[in-house]
Each structure stands twice: as structure tokens, then as C-alpha cells.
XYZ file of C-alpha atoms in Angstrom:
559
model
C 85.441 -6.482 53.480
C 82.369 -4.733 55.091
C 82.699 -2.989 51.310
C 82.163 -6.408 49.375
C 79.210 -6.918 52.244
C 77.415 -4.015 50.938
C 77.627 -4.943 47.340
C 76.618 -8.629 47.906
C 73.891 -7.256 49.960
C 72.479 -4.747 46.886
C 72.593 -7.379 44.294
C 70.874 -9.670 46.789
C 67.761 -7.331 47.020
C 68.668 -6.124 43.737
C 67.578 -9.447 42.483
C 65.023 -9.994 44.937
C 62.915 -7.263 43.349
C 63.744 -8.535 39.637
C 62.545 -11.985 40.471
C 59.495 -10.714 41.765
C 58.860 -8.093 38.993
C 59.863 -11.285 36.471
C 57.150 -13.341 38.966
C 54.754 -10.516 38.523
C 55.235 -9.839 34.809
C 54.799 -13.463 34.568
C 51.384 -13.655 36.200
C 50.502 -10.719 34.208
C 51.922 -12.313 30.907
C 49.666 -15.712 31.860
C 46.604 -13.780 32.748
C 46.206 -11.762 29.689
C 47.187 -15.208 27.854
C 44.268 -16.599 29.722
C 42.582 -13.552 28.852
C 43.183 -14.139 25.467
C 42.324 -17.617 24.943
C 38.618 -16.947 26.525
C 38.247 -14.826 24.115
C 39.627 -16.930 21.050
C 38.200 -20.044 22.022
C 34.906 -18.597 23.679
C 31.851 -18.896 20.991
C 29.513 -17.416 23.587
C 30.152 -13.801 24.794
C 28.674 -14.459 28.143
C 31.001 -17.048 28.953
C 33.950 -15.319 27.766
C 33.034 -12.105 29.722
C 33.022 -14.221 32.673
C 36.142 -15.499 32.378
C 37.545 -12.083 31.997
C 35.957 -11.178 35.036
C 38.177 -13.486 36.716
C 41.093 -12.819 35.453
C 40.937 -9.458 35.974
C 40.137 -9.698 39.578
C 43.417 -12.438 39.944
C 45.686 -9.974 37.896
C 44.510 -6.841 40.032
C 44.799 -7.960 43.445
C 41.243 -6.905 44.148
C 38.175 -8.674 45.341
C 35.072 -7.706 42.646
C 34.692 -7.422 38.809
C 31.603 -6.469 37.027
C 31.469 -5.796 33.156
C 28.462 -3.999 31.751
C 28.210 -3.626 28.082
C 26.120 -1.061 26.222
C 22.907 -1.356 25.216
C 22.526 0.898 22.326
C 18.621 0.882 21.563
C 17.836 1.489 24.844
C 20.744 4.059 25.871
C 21.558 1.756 28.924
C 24.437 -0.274 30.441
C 23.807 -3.726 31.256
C 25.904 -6.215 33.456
C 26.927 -9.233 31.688
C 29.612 -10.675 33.853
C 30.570 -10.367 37.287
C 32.674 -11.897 39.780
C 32.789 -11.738 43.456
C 28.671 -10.658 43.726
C 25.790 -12.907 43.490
C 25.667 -13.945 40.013
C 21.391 -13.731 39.761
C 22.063 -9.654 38.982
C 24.086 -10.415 35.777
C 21.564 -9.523 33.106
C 19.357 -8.003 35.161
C 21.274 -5.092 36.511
C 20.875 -2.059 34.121
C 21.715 1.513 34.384
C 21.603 4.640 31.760
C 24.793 5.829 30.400
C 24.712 8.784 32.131
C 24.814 7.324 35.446
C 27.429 6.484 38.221
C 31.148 6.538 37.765
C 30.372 3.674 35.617
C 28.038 6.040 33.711
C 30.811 8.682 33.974
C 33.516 6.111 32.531
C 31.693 5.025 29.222
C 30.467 8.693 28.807
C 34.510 10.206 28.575
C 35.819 7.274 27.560
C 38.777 7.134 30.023
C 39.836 5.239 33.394
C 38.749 6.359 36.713
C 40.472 5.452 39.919
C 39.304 6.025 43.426
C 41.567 4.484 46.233
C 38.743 4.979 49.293
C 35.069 5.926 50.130
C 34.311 5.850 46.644
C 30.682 6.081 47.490
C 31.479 9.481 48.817
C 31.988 10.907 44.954
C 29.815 13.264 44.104
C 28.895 11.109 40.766
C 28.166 7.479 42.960
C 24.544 6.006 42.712
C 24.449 3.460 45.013
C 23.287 -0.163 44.104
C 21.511 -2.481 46.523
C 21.972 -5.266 44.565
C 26.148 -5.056 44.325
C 25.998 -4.604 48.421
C 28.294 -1.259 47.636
C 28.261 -0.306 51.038
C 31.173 -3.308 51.808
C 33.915 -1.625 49.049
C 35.995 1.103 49.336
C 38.332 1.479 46.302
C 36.784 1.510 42.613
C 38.857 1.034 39.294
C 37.414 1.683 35.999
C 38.066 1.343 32.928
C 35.948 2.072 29.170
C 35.801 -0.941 26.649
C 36.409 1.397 23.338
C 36.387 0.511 19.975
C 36.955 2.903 16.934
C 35.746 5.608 18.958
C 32.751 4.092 20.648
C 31.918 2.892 23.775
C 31.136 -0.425 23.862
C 31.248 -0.955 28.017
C 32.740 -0.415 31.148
C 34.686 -3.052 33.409
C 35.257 -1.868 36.811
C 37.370 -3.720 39.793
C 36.337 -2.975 43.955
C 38.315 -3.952 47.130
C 36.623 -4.138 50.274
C 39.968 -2.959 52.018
C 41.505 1.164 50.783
C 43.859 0.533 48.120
C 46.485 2.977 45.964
C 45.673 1.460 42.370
C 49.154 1.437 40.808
C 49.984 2.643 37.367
C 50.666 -0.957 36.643
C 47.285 -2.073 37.691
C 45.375 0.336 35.690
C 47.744 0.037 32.798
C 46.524 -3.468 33.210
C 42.750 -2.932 33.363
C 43.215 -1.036 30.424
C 44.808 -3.433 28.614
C 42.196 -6.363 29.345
C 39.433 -3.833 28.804
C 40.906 -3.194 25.013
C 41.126 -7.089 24.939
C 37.633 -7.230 25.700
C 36.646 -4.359 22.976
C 38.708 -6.084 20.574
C 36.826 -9.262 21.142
C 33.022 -7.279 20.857
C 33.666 -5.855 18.008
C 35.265 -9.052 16.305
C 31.855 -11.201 17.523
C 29.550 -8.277 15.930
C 31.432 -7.837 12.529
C 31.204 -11.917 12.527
C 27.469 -11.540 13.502
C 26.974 -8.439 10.820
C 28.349 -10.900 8.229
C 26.296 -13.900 9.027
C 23.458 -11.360 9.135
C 24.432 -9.916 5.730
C 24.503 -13.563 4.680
C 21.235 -14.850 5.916
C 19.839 -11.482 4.647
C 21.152 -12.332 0.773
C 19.761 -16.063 0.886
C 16.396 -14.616 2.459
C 16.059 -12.301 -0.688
C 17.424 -14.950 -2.788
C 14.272 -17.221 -1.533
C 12.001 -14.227 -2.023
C 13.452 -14.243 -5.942
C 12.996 -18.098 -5.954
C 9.252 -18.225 -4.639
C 8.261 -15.653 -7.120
C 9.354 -17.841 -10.040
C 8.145 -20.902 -8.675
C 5.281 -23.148 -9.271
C 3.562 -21.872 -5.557
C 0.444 -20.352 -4.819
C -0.013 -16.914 -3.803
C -0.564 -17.745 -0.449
C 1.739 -20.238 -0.406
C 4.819 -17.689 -1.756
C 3.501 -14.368 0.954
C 3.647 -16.993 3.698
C 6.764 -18.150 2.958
C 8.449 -14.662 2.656
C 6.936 -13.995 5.960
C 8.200 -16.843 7.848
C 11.491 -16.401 5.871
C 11.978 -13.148 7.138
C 10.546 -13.299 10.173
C 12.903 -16.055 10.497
C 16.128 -14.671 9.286
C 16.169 -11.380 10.695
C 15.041 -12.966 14.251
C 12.021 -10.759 14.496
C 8.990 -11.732 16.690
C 5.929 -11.440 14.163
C 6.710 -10.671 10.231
C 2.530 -9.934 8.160
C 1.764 -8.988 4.682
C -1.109 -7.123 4.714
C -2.715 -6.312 0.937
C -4.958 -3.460 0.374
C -8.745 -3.895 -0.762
C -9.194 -0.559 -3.104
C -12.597 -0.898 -2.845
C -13.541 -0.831 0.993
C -9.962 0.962 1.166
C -8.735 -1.552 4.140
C -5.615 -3.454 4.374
C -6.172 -7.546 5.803
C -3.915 -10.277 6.699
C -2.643 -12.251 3.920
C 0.280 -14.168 5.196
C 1.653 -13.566 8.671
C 4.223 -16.172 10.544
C 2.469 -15.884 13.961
C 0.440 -18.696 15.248
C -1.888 -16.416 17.650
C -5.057 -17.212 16.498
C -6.231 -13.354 18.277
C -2.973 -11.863 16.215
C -4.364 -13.590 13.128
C -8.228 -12.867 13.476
C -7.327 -8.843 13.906
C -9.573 -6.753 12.413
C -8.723 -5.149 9.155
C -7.226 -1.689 9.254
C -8.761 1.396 7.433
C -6.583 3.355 4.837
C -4.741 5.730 6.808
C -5.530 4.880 10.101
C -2.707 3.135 12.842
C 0.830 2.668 11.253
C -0.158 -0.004 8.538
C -2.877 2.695 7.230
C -0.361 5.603 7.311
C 2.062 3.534 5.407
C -0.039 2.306 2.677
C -1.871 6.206 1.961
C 1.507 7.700 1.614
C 3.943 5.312 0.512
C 6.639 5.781 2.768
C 8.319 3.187 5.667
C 7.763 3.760 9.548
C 9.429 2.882 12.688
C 8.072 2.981 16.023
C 10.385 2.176 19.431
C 7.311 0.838 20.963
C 3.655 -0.075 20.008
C 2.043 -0.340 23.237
C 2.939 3.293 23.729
C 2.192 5.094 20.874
C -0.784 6.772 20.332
C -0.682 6.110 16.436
C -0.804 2.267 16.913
C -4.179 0.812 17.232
C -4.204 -2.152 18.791
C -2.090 -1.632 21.586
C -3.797 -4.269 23.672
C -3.097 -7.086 21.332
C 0.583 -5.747 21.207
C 0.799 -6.239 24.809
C -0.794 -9.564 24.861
C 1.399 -10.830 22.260
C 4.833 -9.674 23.471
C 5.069 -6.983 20.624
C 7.300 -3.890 20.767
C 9.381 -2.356 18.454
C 7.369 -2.363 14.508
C 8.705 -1.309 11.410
C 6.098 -1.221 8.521
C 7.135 -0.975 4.729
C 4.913 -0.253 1.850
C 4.579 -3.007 -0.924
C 5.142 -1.093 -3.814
C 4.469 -2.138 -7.984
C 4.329 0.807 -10.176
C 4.502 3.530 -7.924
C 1.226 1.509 -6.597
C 0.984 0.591 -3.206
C -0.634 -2.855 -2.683
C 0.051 -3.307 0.565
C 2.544 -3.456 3.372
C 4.890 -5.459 4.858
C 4.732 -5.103 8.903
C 7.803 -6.473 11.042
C 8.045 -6.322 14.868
C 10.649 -7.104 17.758
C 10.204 -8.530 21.242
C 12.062 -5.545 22.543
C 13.230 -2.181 21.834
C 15.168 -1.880 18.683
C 16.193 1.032 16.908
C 16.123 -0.039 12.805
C 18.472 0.573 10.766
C 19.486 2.004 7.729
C 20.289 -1.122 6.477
C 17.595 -3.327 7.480
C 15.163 -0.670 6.093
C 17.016 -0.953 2.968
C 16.656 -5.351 2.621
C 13.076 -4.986 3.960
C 11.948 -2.348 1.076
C 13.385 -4.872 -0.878
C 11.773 -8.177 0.173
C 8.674 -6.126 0.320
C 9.156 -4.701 -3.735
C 9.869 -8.418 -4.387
C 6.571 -9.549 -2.446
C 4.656 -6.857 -4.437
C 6.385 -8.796 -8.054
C 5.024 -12.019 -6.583
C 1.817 -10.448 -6.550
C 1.242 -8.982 -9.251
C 2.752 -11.799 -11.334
C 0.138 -13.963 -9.281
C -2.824 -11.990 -10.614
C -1.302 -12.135 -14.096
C -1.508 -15.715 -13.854
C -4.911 -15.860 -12.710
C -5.743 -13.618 -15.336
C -4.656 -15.918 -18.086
C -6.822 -18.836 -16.544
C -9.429 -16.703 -16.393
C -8.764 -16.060 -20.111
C -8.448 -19.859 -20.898
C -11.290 -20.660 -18.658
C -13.310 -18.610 -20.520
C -12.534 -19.686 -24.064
C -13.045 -22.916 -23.205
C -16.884 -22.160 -21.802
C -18.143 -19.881 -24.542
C -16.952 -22.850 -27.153
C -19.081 -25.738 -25.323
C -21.751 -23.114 -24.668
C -21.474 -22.095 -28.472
C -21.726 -25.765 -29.342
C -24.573 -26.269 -26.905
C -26.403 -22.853 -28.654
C -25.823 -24.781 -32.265
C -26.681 -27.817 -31.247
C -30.436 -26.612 -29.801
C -30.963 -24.422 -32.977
C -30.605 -27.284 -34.858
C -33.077 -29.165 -32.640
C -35.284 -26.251 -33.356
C -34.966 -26.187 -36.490
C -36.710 -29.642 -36.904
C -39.064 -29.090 -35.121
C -41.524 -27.180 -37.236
C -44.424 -26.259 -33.974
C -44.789 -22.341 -33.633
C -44.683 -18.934 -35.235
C -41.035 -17.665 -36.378
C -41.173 -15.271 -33.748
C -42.157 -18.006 -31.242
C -39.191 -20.320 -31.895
C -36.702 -16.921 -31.886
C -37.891 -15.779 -28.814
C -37.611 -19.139 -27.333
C -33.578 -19.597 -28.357
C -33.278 -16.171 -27.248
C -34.325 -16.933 -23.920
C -32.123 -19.774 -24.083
C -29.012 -17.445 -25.073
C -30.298 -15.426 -22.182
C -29.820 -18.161 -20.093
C -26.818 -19.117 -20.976
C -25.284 -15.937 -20.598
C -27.089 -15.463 -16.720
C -24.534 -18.379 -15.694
C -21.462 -16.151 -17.712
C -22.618 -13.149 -15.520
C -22.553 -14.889 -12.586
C -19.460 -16.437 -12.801
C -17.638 -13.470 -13.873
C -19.025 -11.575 -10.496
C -18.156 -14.875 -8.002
C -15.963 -17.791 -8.029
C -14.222 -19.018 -11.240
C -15.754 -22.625 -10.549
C -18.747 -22.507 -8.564
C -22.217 -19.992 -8.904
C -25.173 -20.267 -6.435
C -28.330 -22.152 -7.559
C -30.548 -19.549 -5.871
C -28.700 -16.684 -8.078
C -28.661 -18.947 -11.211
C -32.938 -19.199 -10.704
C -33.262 -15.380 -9.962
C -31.238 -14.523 -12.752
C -33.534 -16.726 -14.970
C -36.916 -15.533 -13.563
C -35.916 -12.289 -13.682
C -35.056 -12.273 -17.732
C -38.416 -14.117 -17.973
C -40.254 -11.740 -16.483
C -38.584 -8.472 -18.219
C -38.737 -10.752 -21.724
C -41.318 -13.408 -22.121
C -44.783 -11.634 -19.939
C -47.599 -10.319 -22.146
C -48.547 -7.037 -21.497
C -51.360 -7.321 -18.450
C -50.558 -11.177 -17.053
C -49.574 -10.284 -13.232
C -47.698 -13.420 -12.624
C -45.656 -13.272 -9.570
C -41.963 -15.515 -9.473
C -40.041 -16.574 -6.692
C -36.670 -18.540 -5.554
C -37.714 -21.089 -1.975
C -35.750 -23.260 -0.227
C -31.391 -23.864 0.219
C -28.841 -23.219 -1.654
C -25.854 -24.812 -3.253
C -22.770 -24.652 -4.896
C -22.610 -25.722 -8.996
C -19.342 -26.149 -10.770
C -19.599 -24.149 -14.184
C -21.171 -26.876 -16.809
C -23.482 -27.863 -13.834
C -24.562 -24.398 -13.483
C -25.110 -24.193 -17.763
C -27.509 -27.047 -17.555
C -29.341 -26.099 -14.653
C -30.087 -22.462 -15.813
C -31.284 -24.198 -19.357
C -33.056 -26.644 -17.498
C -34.892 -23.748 -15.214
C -35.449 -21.787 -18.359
C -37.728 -24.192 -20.747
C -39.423 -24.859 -17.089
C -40.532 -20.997 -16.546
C -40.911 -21.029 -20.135
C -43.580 -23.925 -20.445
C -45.170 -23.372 -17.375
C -45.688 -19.419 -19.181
C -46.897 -20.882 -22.531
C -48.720 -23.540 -21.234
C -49.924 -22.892 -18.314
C -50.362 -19.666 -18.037
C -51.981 -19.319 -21.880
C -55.671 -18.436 -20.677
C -54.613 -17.536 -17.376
C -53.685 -14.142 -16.325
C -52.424 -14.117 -12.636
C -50.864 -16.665 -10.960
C -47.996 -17.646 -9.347
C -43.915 -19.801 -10.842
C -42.210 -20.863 -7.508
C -38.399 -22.072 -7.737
C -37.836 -24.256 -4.831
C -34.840 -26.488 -4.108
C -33.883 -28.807 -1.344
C -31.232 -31.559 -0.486
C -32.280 -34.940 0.442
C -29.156 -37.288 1.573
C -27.280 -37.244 -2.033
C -29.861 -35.799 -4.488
C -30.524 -32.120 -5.122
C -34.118 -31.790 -5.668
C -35.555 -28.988 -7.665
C -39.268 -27.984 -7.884
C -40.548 -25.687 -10.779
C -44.293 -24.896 -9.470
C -47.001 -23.082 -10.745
C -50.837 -22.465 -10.070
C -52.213 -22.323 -13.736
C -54.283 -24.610 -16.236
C -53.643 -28.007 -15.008
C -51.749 -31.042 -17.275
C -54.320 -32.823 -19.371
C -55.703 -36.004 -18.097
C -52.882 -38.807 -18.373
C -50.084 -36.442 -19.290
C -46.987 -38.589 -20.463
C -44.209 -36.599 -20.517
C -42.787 -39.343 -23.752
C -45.918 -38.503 -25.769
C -45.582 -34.532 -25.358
C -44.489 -32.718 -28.893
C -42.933 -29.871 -26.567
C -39.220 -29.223 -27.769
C -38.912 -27.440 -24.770
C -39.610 -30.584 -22.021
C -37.261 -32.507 -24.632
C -34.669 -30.320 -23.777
C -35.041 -30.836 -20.318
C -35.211 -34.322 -20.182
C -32.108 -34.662 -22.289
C -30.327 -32.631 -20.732
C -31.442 -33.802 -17.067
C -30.340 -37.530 -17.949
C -27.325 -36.659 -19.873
C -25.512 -33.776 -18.112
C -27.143 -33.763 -14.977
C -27.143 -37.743 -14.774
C -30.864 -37.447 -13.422
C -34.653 -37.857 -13.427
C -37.616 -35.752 -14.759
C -40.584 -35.840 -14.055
C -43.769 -33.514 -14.413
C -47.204 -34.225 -12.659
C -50.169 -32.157 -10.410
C -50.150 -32.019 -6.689
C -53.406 -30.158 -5.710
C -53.743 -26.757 -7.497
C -49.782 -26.834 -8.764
C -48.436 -28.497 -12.089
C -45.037 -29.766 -10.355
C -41.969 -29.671 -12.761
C -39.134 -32.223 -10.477
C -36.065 -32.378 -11.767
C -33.809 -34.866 -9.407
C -29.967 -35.014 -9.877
C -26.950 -36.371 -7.736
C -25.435 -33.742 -5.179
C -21.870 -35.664 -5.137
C -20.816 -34.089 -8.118
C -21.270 -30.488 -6.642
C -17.974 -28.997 -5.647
């Protein structure tokens, strides 16, 4: 009987102990399940991490959970969950790998348990922040994926406890959970990257075919890539040959002081470097390197890590492409790769930009020597009815003419395609007056008074014809008999009219001068062409000791 007792008694604590291993297992069984769903359903790590922390603190028995993941660039662990601390440290907590048993953990890559006074190990740095000095036992272990530390979790107790087998079997367990988890979130994140990466060059291939402008198409690859690749600032600086300095030409920053920076000499800072030999560069930081020039700015604006790529076209560098982070970030292989790239395909747009400009030029031009070829013809023939002067009179007079015509070419080809100064337009023409049309011994001095303004091209034609039968009549005419005096060129703006003067101090008009009675081809001209191109008055009187030639035209029509 007292046998029977015995037995009834064993199976009795017999399955005691397998009801509480089956209530164990099943706690352990719902925790990693809870585990698990954080991390399926969790689309922000932070959150999931903090979950995890949780769970492993329920599944341990113990009273603290902190979960620092590595920060690679900056060879430092950072805590990104915790659970039983003040939460304010998570984030801001940060130690290098080579530090603490945490340190110790991620560095050999295996668990670490310490039942009691763990602050007493000879590889503890204490941490005000945690409050360290209330726990006694620390459990470790590494968050490892294909070899590589990705973090550490560690549990505490306040109280000395044994850590089980089963308990750091456990740990483990979640902690490969966890690693599982990182390294599914950054091969999702590599392939959105990859992604975004192929549409931002795809763009890039898309603006350089398009209708836009060249400014339009740099700024968009800027913002585009600035965009894509999340860094802070993305410029495309192009290179002036001549001066041998890069400038801004498209940046997506909206700091007016990062915009107005002052252009950078070839081969000085990073930019410079990059552009005289042709080759990318990385730096960790800007404000601290001694190569980068305008560390202040850098500071001001938040900048830190740069990478700067060359803009290559024919084994020509035009320029560079200049990318930089908020923080330290070590580049990579790959991103130098797709940056060489969008920068080669900025340097396409470019060029094929210039190309394009190039063929307006070409088309521009054409279409201004055949109206100024017709204009040439058409005064010839003018000439050639009127009979008054020597052959060698009326072919130095359409020579000057040519000459003038060909002053306004000059000028355009050395300034803007659709606008030339007035000022340079009149000291162009005095100038070939004065080389061509002065007899030997006549000391006649010529100058340009007054403003300035912008023509557009036929303006500019007219008004250097215009100025040239001026000079030209006031050297016939009034200068004849005369052999020093003075031509001054003067213009000014009143309201809507440009007003130009054409003054000299020689013989005086005759005695009730008519400008409609006058057999000069040359003050023809200018009347003609005054009314009918200029859409203006002429006029020609004395005022004093100067003969006044006033030619009066709208200013509206000036670009």
C-alpha cells in the first residue's frame, strides 16, 4: 500500500513539473510568437525593437532590456529600444564598439552572462544614464547576421540571478529574431534604394532629351538626386576654362549664403581637386578637413559628410557634381558608381545644350547677314541714283556703311545673342571713322556721353547706320574747311523715348536749313530709316556753337 503511495506520489510531482515546463514552454512559445508578429507586422524598426524589448524582459524573468544596434559609419553602438529605464536615452545613448561588455559582446560575437556585481568586470564602463549602480546580473547576447554584427540586446536584474541555459538559449533566439528582421528591413530598403536610384537616372536620361533649358534640366538632376538618395545639399558646379573657376549652376538648397558662395579656383578645396584631376572624392566630414574651404558655411548649413564627382564628356572635365549628408556617412562603392553616372549623364545634357545653342547661333546668324545683305543692296542701289560725288566718294561712303554693319556683327558675336550696348555700338562706329574717313592733319576729337541701353539685333543695325551717315556728314560737311573740332555721341532716356544727340562744333547749317530740301543721300538714309525701322523723328538744327543731329525713337521696343 505505502508502495502504490510512493508511485502516486512521483507521478503527482512527476506531472507537476511537466505542466509547468508545458506552462513555461508555452509562455516561451507565445512570446517569441509575439516576438514574431512585431516584427512581421512592424513597418517601423523603432517600434518593433520596442516591442522586443518587452518581450524579452517577460520571457526572461528579469527587470531591464536595452537593444543597441550598430552604427557602421561612425563605428558606434546606439540604443534604440529599451525597457525598464527612462525612455529619453533611447537614441541618444551611444558607445564605440569596443566598449563595455556590450562592446565586448558585438566585438566576439557570442553571449555573455554575469549572475552578480557585474559592474565589478574588468571590461564594465559604467553609464549614468542606465542608473547601473541598481543591477546586479547582466545577460547578453550579439544580433548576427551572415557574419556581422548588427547589435547587442542585453537583459539586467536588480536582484543576483543564475541565468539558466534556457534563458540564454532564449535571448539568443530573440536576438537572431531580431537580426533576421534588420537584415530583412535593409535588403527591402537596398531595393527601394536600387529602385529610386534606376528612376532617378531614368529622369536624368529623360531631361536630357527633353524640350528643357539647361538650367532647367541641371536643376532638376540636382533636386532629383538630392532627393532620391536623401542627401542634404546635391550642386553642379561647371568649370569656366578661362578664369579656370568652377560656379554654381544648379544646386537644390534654398540658403541664399550656400547659393551666393564664392566660386572655387581650379584645384583648390575638394571641388577644385576634383575637376584638375578627374577623379571622385569623399570626405567623412567638411568642417574638419583642412582641404575643404569653406568650413564655416558647412557648419552653418548643417553639412558633413561630401562626396564630389567629376562631370566628365570626352575625357573633358566640365565640371563636378558635389553631394553632401547631414551626418557622417561612409560612401559606397555603389553610390559612387550611380553618382559617376548621373554626373556623365549631366555632362551629355550639357554638352548637347551647347550644341543646341550652337545651331541657333548658326540660324540666328543666317538669318541677319541675309536682311543685312538686303539692307547693303538696297542702299547701293540708292547710291547708285544718286549721281553727287567722286567714285571714290560714294565707295568710301558704302564702305563705311559695310563697316557699320559689320561693328553690330562684332558686337553681337562677343555679348548677348539678342541685345548689344548703344554706347559700344557708337564707339565701335567712331572708332572706324576715325581710323577710315580723317584726312591726314584734321585733329578732330570723338566721344560716347550719357546712359546706356540695351538694343535687340535689327535695332542695333539701324542705329549703328543711323550713327554712321551722322559722323559721316557732320565730317564732310562740317568739318570740310575746318580742321579741329570736336563729334560728341550723347544719349539719354526721357520717360519712353531714347534720345540720341550727334554734336559737333564745325561750320554751322546754312541759314533756313530744311532737312526735306537737302540733296544729301546720307540724311535720306537717316530719316528713312529713323521713321521706318526705328518708328521715330529726325531732326537736325544749331544750338549755340553745335550743329545738333536728334534722332528720337520709342524705348518700349528695347528688350
Amino acid at each position: 500500500m505505502e508502495s502504490a503511495q510512493e508511485t502516486i506520489s512521483d507521478l503527482e510531482a512527476q506531472l507537476a513539473r511537466l505542466r509547468q515546463e508545458l506552462e513555461e514552454k508555452t509562455a516561451e512559445a507565445e512570446a517569441l510568437h509575439r516576438v514574431s508578429t512585431a516584427i512581421a507586422e512592424s513597418d517601423d524598426m523603432d517600434q518593433m525593437l520596442q516591442v522586443v524589448a518587452e518581450v524579452a524582459v517577460s520571457i526572461t524573468g528579469t527587470e531591464a532590456c536595452f537593444i543597441y544596434l550598430y552604427d557602421e559609419p561612425r563605428g558606434e553602438l546606439v540604443m534604440r529600444a529599451a525597457y525598464g529605464v527612462d525612455p529619453s536615452v533611447v537614441g541618444k545613448l551611444r558607445l564605440r564598439a569596443s566598449e563595455g561588455l556590450t562592446g565586448w559582446v558585438a566585438r566576439e560575437k557570442k553571449p555573455l552572462a554575469i549572475p552578480e556585481a557585474a559592474w565589478k568586470d574588468h571590461r564594465f564602463k559604467y553609464f549614468p544614464e542606465l542608473r547601473e549602480e541598481r543591477y546586479q546580473s547582466f545577460l547578453s547576447a550579439p544580433i548576427v547576421a551572415k557574419g556581422h554584427t548588427l547589435g547587442v540586446i542585453n537583459v539586467r536584474t536588480v536582484q543576483p540571478h543564475h541565468y539558466t541555459p534556457r534563458q540564454i538559449y532564449l535571448l539568443d533566439t530573440i536576438a537572431r529574431q531580431v537580426a533576421g528582421a534588420i537584415e530583412l528591413a535593409r535588403l527591402h530598403h537596398t531595393s527601394e534604394a536600387k529602385t529610386s536610384q534606376l528612376s532617378t537616372i531614368s529622369e536624368v536620361s529623360k531631361s536630357i532629351t527633353s524640350d528643357l533649358y539647361l538650367d532647367e534640366a541641371l536643376q532638376l538632376i540636382a533636386n532629383m538626386t538630392a532627393q532620391t538618395m536623401g542627401f542634404k545639399i546635391c550642386t553642379i558646379m561647371l568649370l569656366d576654362r578661362d578664369r579656370k573657376e568652377l560656379f554654381i549652376k544648379a544646386t537644390s538648397s534654398t540658403s541664399q549664403e550656400y547659393r551666393s558662395k564664392p566660386v572655387v579656383k581650379l584645384g583648390e578645396s575638394i571641388s577644385g581637386q576634383v575637376a584638375l584631376r578627374g577623379h571622385p572624392m569623399t570626405v567623412l566630414d567638411v568642417r574638419k578637413s583642412p582641404e575643404y574651404k569653406y568650413q564655416d558655411i558647412a557648419r552653418r548649413e548643417g553639412l558633413c559628410s561630401l562626396i564630389c564627382v567629376p562631370l566628365v564628356f570626352k575625357q573633358n572635365v566640365i565640371g563636378v557634381l558635389n553631394c553632401y549628408t547631414a551626418r557622417p556617412h561612409q560612401f559606397t562603392e555603389d553610390e559612387i558608381k550611380l553618382l559617376t553616372t548621373i554626373a556623365n549623364q549631366a555632362a551629355i545634357a550639357i554638352e548637347n545644350s551647347k550644341l543646341m545653342v550652337k545651331s541657333a547661333i548658326i540660324q540666328e546668324m543666317h538669318h541677319r547677314i541675309k536682311n543685312n545683305l538686303q539692307t547693303i543692296a538696297s542702299l547701293l542701289r540708292l547710291q547708285m541714283h544718286h549721281k553727287a560725288g567722286s567714285p571714290e566718294e560714294l565707295l568710301q561712303e558704302s564702305i563705311g556703311r559695310i563697316l557699320s554693319i559689320a561693328a553690330v556683327h562684332d558686337l553681337l558675336s562677343r555679348a548677348d545673342l539678342d541685345a548689344v550696348s548703344f554706347r559700344n555700338i557708337a564707339e565701335s562706329i567712331l572708332f572706324t571713322t576715325q581710323r577710315n574717313l580723317l584726312e591726314p592733319g584734321k585733329q578732330i576729337e570723338m566721344h560716347v556721353e550719357g546712359e546706356d541701353t540695351m538694343l535687340d539685333a535689327s535695332r542695333a543695325t539701324s542705329i549703328a547706320l543711323v550713327l554712321n551717315e551722322l559722323v559721316q556728314n557732320a565730317i564732310e560737311h562740317g568739318f570740310k574747311d575746318v580742321s579741329k573740332g570736336r563729334i560728341l555721341v550723347n544719349m539719354s532716356l526721357d520717360k519712353d523715348e531714347i534720345i540720341v544727340d550727334v554734336r559737333n562744333d564745325g561750320k554751322p547749317l546754312p541759314p533756313g536749313f530744311q532737312i526735306a530740301s537737302s540733296n544729301s543721300l546720307g540724311l535720306k538714309i537717316v530719316d528713312s530709316l529713323v521713321r521706318e525701322t526705328l518708328h521715330g523723328r529726325f531732326s537736325l538744327f544749331s544750338q549755340g556753337r553745335y550743329t545738333i543731329a536728334r534722332v528720337v525713337f520709342p524705348s518700349n521696343e528695347a528688350p
